[in-house]
Rosetta silent file (secondary structure, phi, psi, omega in degrees, C-alpha in Angstrom):
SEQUENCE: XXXXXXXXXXXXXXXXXXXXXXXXXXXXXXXXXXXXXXXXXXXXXXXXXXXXXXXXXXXXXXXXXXXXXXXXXXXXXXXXXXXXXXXXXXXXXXXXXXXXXXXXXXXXXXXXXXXXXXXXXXXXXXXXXXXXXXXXXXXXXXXXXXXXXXXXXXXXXXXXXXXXXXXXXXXXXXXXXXXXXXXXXXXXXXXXXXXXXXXXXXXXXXXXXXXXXXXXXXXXXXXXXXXXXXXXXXXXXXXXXXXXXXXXXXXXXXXXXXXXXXXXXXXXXXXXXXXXXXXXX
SCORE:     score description
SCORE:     0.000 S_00000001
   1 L     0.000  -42.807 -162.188    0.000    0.000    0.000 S_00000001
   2 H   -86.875    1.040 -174.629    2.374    2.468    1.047 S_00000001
   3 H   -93.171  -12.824  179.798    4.632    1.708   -2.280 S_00000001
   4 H   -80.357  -49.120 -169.397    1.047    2.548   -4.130 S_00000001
   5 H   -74.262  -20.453  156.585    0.432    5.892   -2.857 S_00000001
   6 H   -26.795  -56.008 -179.136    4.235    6.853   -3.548 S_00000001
   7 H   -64.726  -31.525 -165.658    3.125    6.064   -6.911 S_00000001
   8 H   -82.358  -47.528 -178.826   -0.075    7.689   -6.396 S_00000001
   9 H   -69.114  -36.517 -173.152    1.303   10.547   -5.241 S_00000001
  10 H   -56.098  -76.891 -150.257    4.001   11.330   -8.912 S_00000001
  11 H   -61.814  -48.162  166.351    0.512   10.837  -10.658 S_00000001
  12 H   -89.568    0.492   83.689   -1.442   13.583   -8.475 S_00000001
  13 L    20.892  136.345 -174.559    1.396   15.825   -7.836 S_00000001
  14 L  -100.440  128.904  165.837    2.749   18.176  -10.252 S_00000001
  15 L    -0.134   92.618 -176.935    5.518   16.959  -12.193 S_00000001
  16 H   -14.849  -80.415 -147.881    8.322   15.090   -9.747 S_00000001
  17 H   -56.213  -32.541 -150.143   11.071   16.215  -11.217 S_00000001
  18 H   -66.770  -22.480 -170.852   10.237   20.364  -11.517 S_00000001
  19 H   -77.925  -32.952 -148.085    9.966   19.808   -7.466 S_00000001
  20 L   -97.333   79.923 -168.754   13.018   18.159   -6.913 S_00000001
  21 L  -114.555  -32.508  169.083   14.764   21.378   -6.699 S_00000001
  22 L   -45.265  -15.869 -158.823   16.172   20.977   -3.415 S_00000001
  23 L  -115.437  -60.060  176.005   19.458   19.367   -4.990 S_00000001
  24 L   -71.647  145.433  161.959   19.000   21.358   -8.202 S_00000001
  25 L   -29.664  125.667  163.016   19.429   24.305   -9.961 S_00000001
  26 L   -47.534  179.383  138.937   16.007   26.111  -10.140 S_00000001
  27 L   -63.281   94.707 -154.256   14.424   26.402  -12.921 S_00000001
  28 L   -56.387  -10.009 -174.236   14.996   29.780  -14.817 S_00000001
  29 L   -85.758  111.388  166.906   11.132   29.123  -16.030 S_00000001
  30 L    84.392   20.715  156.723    8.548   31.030  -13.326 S_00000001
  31 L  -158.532   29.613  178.508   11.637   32.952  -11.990 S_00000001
  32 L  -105.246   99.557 -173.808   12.801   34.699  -14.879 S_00000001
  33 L   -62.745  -35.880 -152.137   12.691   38.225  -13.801 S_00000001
  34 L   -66.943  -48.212 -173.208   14.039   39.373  -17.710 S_00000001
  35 L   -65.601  -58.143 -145.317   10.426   37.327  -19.169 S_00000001
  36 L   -83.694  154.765  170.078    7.977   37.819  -16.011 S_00000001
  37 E  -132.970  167.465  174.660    6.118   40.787  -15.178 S_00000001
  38 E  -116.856  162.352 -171.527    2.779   41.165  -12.521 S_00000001
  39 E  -148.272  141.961  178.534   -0.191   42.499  -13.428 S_00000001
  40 E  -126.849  136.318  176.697   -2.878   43.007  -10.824 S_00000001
  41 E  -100.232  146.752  154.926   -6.701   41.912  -10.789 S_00000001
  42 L    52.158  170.481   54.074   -8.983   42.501   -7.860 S_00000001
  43 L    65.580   -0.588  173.318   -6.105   43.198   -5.657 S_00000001
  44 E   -89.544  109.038 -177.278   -4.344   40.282   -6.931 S_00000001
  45 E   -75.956   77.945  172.619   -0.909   40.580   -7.986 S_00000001
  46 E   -69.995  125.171  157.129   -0.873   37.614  -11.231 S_00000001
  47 E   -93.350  117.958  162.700    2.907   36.369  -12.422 S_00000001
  48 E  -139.490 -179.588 -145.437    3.311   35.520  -15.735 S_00000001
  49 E  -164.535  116.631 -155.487    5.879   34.986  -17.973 S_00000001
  50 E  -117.516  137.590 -177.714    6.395   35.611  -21.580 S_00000001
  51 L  -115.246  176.987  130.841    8.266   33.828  -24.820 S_00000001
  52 L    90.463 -144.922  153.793    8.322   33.723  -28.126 S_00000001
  53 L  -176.699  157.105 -159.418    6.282   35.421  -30.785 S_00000001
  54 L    70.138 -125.470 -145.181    2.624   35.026  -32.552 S_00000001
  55 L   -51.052  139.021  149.035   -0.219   33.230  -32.377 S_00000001
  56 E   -24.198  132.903  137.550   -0.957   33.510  -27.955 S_00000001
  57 E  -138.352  131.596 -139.892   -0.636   30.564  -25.959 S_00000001
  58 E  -107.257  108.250 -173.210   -1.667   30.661  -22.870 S_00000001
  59 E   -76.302  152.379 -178.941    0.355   27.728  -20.775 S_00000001
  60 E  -136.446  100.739  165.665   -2.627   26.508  -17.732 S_00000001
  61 L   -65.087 -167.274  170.681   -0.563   24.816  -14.939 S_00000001
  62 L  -103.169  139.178 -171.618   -1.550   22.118  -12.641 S_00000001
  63 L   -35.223  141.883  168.165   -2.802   22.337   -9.008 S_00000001
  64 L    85.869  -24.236 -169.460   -0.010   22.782   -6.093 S_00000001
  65 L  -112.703 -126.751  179.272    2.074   23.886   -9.017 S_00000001
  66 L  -178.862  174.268  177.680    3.284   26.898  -11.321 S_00000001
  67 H   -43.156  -20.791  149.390    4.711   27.912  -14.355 S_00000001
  68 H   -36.615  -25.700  177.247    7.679   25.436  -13.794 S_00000001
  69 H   -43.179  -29.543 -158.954    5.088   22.743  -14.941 S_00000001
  70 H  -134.200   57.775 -174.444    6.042   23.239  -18.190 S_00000001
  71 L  -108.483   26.302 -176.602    9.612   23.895  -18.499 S_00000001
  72 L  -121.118  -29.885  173.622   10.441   21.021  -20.556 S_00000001
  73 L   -99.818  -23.186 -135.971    7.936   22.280  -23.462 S_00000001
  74 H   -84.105  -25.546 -158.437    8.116   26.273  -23.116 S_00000001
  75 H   -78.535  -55.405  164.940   11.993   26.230  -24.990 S_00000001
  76 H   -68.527  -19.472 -173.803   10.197   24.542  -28.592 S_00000001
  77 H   -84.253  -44.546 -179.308    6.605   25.865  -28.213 S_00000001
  78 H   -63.675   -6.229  168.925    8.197   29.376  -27.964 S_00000001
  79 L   -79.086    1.742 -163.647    9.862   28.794  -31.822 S_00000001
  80 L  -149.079  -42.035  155.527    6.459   28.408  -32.927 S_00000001
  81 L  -145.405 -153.633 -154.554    4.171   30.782  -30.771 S_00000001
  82 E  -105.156   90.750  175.250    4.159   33.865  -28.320 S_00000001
  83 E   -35.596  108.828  166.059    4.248   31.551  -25.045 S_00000001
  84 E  -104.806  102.588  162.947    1.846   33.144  -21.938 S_00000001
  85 E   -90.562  137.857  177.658    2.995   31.060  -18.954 S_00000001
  86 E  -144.727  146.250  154.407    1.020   32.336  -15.403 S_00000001
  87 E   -95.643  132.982 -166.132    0.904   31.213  -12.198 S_00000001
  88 L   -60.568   72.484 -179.036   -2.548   31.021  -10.926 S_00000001
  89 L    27.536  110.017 -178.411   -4.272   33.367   -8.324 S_00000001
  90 L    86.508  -13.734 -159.864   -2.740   31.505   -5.153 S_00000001
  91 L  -109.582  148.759  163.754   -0.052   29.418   -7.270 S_00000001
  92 L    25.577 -116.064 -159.319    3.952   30.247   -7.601 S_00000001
  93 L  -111.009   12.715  169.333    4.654   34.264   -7.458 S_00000001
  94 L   -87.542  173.205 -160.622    1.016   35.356   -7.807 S_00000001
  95 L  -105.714  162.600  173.850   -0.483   36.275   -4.350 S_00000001
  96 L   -36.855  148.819  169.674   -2.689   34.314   -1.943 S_00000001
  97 L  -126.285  159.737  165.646   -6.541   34.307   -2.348 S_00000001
  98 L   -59.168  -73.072  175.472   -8.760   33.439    0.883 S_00000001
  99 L  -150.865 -176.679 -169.324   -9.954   30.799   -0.952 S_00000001
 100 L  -117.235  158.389 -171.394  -10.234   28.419   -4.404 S_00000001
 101 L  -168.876  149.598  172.262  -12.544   27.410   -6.678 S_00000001
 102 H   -86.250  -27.953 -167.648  -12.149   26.630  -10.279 S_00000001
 103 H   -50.661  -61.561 -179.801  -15.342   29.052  -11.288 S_00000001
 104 H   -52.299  -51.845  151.444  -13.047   31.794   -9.306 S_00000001
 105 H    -5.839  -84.250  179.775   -9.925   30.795  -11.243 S_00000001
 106 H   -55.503  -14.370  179.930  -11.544   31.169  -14.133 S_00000001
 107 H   -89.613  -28.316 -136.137  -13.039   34.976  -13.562 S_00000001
 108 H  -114.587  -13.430  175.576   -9.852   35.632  -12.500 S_00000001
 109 H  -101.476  -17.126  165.919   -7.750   34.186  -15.769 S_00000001
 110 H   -51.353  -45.638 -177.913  -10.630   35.547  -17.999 S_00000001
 111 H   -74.856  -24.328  169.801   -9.926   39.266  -16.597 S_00000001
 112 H   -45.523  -78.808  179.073   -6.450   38.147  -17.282 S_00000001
 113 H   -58.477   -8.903  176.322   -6.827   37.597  -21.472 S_00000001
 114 H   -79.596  -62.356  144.217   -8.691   40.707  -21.072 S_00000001
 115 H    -5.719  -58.063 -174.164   -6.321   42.722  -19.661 S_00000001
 116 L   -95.391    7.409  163.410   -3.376   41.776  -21.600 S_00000001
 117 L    54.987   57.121 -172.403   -5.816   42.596  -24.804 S_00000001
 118 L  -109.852  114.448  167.451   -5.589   39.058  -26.357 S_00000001
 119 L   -75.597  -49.789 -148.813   -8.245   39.096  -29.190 S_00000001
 120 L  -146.297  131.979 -173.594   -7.628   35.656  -30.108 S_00000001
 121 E  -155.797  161.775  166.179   -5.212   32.478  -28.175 S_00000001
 122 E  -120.909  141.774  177.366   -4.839   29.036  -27.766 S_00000001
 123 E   -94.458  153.774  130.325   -4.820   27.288  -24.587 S_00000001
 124 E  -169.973  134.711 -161.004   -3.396   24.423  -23.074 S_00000001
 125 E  -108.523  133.133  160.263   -3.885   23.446  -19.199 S_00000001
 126 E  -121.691  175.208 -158.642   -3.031   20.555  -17.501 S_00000001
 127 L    51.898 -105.289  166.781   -4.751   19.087  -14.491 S_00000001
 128 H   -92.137   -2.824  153.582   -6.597   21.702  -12.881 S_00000001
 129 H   -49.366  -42.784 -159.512   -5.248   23.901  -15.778 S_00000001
 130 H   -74.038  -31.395  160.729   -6.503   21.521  -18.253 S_00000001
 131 H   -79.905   -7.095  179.069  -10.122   22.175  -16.364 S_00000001
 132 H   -93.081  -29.005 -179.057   -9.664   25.984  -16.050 S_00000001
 133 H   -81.411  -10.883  162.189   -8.896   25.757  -20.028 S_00000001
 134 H   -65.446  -48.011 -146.671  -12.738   23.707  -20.561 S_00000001
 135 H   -87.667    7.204  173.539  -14.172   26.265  -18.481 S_00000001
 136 H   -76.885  -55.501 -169.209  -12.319   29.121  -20.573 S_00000001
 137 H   -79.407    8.452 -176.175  -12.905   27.880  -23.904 S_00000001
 138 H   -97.993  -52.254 -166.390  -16.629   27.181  -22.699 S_00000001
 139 H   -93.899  -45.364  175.801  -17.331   30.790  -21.147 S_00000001
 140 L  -124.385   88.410  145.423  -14.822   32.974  -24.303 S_00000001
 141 L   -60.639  -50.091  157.396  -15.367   31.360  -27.142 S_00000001
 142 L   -18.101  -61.831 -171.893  -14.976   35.018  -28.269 S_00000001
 143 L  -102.326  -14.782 -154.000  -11.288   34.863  -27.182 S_00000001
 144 E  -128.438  108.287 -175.403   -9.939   31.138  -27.039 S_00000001
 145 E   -74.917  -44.092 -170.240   -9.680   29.283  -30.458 S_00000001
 146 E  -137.171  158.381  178.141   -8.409   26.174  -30.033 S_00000001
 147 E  -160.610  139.259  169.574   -7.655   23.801  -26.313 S_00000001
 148 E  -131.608  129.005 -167.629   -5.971   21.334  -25.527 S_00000001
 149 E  -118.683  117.613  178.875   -6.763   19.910  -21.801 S_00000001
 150 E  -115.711  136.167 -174.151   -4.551   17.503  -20.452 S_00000001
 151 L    69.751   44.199 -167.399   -5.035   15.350  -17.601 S_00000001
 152 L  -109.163  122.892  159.295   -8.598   17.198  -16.845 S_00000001
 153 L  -126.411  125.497  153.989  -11.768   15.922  -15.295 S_00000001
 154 L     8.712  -78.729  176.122  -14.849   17.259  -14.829 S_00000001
 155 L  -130.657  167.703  168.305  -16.253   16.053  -11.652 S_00000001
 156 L   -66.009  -11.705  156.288  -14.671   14.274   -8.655 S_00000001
 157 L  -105.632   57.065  172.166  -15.728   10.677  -10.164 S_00000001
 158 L  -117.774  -23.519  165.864  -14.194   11.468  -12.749 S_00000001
 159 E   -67.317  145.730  147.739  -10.839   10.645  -10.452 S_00000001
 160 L   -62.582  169.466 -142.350  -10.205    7.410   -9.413 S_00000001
 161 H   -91.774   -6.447  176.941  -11.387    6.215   -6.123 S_00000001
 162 H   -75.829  -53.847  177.446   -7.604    5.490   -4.688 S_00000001
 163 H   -66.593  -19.835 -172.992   -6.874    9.517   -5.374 S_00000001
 164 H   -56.814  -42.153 -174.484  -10.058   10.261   -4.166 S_00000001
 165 H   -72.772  -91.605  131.126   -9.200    8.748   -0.928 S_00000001
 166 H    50.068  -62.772 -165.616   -5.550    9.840   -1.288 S_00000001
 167 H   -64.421  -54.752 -161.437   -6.765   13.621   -1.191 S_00000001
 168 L   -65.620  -49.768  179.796   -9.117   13.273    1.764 S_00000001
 169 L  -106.373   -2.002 -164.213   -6.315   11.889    3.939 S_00000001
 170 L  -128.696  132.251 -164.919   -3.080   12.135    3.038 S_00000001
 171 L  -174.042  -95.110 -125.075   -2.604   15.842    0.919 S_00000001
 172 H   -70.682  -86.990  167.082   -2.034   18.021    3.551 S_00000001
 173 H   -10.707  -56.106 -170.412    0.314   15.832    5.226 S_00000001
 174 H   -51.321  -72.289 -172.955    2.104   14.668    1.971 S_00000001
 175 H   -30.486  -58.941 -173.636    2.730   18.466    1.320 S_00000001
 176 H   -73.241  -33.890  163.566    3.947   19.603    4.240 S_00000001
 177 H   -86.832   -9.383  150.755    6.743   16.831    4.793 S_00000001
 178 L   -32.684   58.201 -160.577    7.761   16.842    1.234 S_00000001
 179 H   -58.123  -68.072  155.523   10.806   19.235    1.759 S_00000001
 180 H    15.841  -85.313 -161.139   11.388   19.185   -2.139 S_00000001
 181 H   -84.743   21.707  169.467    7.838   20.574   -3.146 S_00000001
 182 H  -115.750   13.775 -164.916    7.766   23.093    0.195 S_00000001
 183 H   -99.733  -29.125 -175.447   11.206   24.166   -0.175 S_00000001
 184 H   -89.362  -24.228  150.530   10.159   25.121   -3.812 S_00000001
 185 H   -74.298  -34.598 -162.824    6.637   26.709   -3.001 S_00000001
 186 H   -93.067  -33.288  168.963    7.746   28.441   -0.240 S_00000001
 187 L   -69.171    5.872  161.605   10.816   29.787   -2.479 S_00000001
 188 L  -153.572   36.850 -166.838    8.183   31.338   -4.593 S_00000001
 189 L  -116.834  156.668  170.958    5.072   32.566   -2.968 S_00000001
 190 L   -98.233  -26.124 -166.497    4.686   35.985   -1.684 S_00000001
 191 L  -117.846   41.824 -149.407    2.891   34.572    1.276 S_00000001
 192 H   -64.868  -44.840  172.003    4.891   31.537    2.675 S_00000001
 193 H   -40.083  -64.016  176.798    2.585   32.025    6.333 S_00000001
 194 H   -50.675    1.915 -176.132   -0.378   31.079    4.457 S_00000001
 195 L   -44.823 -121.622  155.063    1.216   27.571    3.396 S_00000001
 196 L    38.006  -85.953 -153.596   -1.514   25.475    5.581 S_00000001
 197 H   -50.164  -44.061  178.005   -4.556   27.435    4.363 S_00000001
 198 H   -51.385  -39.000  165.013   -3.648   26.934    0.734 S_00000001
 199 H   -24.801  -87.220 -152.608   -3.397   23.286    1.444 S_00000001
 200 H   -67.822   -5.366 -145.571   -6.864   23.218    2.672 S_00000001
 201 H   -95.905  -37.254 -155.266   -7.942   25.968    0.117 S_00000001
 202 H   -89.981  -53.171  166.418   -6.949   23.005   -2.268 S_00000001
 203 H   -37.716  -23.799  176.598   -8.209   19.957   -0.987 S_00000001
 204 H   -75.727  -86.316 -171.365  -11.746   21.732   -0.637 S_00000001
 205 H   -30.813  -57.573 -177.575  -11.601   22.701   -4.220 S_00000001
 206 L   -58.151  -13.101  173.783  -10.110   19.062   -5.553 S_00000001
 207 L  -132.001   28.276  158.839  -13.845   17.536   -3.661 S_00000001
 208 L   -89.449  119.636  171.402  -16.031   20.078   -4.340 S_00000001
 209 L   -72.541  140.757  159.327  -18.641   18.197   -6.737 S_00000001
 210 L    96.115  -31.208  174.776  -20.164   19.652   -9.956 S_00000001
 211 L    17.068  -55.560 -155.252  -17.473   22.325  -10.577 S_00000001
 212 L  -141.550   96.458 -169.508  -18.177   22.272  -14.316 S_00000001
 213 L   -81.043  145.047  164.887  -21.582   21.468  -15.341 S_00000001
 214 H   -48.659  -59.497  161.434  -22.386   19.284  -17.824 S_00000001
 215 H   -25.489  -68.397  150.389  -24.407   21.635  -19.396 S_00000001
 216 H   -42.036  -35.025 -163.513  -21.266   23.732  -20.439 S_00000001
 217 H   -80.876  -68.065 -150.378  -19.288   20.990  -21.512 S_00000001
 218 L   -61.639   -5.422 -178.534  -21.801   20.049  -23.912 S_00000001
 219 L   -83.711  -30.477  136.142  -21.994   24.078  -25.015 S_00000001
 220 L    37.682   51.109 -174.018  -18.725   23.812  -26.077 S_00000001
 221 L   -72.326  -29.573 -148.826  -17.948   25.045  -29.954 S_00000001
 222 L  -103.325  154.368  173.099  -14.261   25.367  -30.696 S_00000001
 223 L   -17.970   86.196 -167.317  -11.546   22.474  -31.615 S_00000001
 224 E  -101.932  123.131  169.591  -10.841   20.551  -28.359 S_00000001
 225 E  -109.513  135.998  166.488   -7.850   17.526  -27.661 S_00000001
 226 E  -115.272  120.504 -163.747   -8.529   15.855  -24.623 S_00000001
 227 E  -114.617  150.336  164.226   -5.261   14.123  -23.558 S_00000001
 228 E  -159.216 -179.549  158.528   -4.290   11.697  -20.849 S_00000001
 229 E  -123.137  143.109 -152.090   -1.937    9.146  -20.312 S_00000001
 230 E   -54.808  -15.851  172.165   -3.227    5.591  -20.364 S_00000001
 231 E  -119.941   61.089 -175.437   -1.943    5.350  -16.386 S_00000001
 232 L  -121.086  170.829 -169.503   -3.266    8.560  -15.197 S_00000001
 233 L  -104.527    8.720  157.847   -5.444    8.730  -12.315 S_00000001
 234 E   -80.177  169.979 -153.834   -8.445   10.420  -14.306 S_00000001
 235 L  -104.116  119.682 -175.884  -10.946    7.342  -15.229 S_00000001
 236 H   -64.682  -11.450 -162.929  -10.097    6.438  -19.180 S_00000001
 237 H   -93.556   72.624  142.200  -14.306    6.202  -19.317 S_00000001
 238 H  -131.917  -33.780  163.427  -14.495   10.187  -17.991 S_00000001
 239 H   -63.814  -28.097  165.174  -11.860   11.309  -20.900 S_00000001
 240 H   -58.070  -98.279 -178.828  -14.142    9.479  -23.192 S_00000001
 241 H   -17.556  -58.068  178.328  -17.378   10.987  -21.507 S_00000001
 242 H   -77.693  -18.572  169.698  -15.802   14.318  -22.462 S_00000001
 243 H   -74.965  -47.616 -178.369  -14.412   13.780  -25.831 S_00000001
 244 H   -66.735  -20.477  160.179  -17.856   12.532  -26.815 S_00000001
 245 H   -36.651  -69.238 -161.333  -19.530   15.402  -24.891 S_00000001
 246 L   -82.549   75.096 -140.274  -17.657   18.075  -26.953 S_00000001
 247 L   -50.703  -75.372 -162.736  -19.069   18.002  -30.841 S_00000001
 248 L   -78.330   40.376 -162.223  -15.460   19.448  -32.668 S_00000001
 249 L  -106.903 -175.762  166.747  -13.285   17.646  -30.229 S_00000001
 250 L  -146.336  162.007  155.991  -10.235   14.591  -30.463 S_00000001
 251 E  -130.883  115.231 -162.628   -8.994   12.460  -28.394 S_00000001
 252 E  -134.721  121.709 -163.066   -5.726   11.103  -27.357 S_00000001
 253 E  -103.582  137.267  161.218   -4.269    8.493  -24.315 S_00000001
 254 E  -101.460  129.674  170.899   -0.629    8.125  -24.782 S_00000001
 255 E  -110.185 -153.498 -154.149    0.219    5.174  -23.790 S_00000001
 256 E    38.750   39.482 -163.041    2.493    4.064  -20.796 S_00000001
 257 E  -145.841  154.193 -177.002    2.312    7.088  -19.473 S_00000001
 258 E  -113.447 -174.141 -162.038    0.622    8.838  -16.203 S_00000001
 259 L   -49.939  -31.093 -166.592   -0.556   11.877  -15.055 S_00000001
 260 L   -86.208   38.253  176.668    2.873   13.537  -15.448 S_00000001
 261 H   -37.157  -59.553  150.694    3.026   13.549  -19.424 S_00000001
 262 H   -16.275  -57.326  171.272    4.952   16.988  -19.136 S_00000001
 263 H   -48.600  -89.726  156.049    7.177   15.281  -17.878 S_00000001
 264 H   -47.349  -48.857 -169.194    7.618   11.894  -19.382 S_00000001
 265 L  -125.657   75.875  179.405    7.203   12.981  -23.074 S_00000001
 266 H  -105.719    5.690  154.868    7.470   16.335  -23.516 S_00000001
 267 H   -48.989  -45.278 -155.544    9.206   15.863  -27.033 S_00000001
 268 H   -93.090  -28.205  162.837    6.144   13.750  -27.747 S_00000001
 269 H   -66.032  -62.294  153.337    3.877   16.707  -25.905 S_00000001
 270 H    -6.843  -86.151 -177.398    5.063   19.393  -28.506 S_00000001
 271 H    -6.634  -85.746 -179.413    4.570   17.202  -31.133 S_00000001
 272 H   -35.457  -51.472 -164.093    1.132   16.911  -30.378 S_00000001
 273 H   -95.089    6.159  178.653    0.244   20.226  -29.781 S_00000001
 274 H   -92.061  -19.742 -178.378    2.381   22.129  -32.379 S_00000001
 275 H   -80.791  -27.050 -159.913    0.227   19.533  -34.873 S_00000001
 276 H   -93.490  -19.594  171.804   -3.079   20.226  -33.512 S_00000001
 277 H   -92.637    9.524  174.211   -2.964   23.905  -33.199 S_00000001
 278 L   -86.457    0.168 -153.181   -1.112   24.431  -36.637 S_00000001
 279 L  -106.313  125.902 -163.374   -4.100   22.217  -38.283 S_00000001
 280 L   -73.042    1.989 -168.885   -6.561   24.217  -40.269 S_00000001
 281 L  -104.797    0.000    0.000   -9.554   21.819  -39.480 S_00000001
């Protein structure tokens, strides 16, 4: 058991390695003063971090993590468009919120593409990015052309029932003795006191049911890939449920590979998404 949730953990976790920083160099990605600038919503001070040139694309990390998620794709995706990396409201160098939600997220990365006066972008989020980029491309169709949401689910059975359990007791816990991922959230937060609450901020949010109505997913117009990997700890029949859900959508499990695709393949992660948002259909 305890060699499963180890395993259990890489797959609900944000990308091992970007954490394992304690040993390592940082990562000049999400702490690259020359790229990032802040921009403030509400009273929120948002970090983001910019590459590249053309079309937008607006990098979505994954819960617990930051713009580091994707610091294995950001060096080739930036030859091909004008990279928007952010750290979320609450995430990496953006500031604390009271509390989480993805609905709140999402007002809060919406005023974001407004703000930074992006007529027209492509997304692509993974984990709870890949669900803040459904409920983006659901709510601005207006602004968001193409998505590709990786690792994403819907509702909380949409997880399997070993992470479910996984969240309710061991998170918090996980988190906090994990010197690795605190040495590296706390090395980039504005608010390091506030560790705890964010925990709990998250763990509410990861079992709060219904998040994303059904209703929405099926409103859905523009070109959608819904990605996993074939060992990830969303449910292969809930990536399904949503590819068929979405009328212009595709769908693709890599296999031998788990929640941490970023990670494992990000050669093979490119690939993918430099074909599907170059593809005129």
């Amino acid at each position: 058991m305890k060699k499963y949730l180890i395993f259990l953990v890489l797959l609900i976790i944000i990308n091992h390695q970007s954490y394992a920083q304690a040993s390592a160099p940082m990562s000049k990605y999400g702490s690259n003063r020359d790229n990032g600038k802040y921009i403030t919503i509400d009273k929120i001070k948002v970090y983001y971090e910019t590459y590249g040139q053309g079309t937008p694309l607006l990098l979505l990390h994954g819960g617990l993590g930051s713009i580091v998620n994707f610091e294995k794709c950001i060096p080739e995706l930036s030859k091909h468009y004008l990279i928007i990396a952010v750290d979320s409201p609450g995430h990496g160098r953006s500031s604390q919120l009271d509390s989480l939600s993805y609905p709140l997220l999402s007002t809060y990365l919406s005023q974001f593409i407004d703000l930074l006066k992006l007529d027209s972008l492509y997304i692509m989020g993974w984990s709870d990015g890949g669900i803040l980029g459904l409920m983006l491309a659901a709510e601005r169709a207006d602004k968001v052309k193409k998505l590709i949401a990786v690792g994403a689910n819907t509702r909380v059975d949409g997880l399997s029932e070993e992470a479910i359990k996984w969240i309710k007791s061991d998170l918090i816990s996980w988190a906090k003795e994990n010197t690795a991922w605190s040495k590296t959230y706390l090395s980039l937060t504005p608010q390091p006191e506030k560790l705890t609450t964010y925990l709990k901020n998250t763990q509410k949010m990861w079992l709060t049911d219904g998040y994303f109505p059904q209703s929405k997913i099926v409103s859905m117009k523009i070109p959608t890939l819904i990605l996993q990997g074939d060992r990830d700890m969303i449910k292969l029949e809930h990536a399904l449920e949503m590819h068929r859900s979405i009328i212009d959508s595709q769908l693709c499990i890599l296999p031998n590979t788990s929640h941490s695709v970023f990670d494992e393949k990000p050669e093979l992660m490119n690939e993918i998404a430099i074909n599907f948002f170059n593809s005129t259909k």
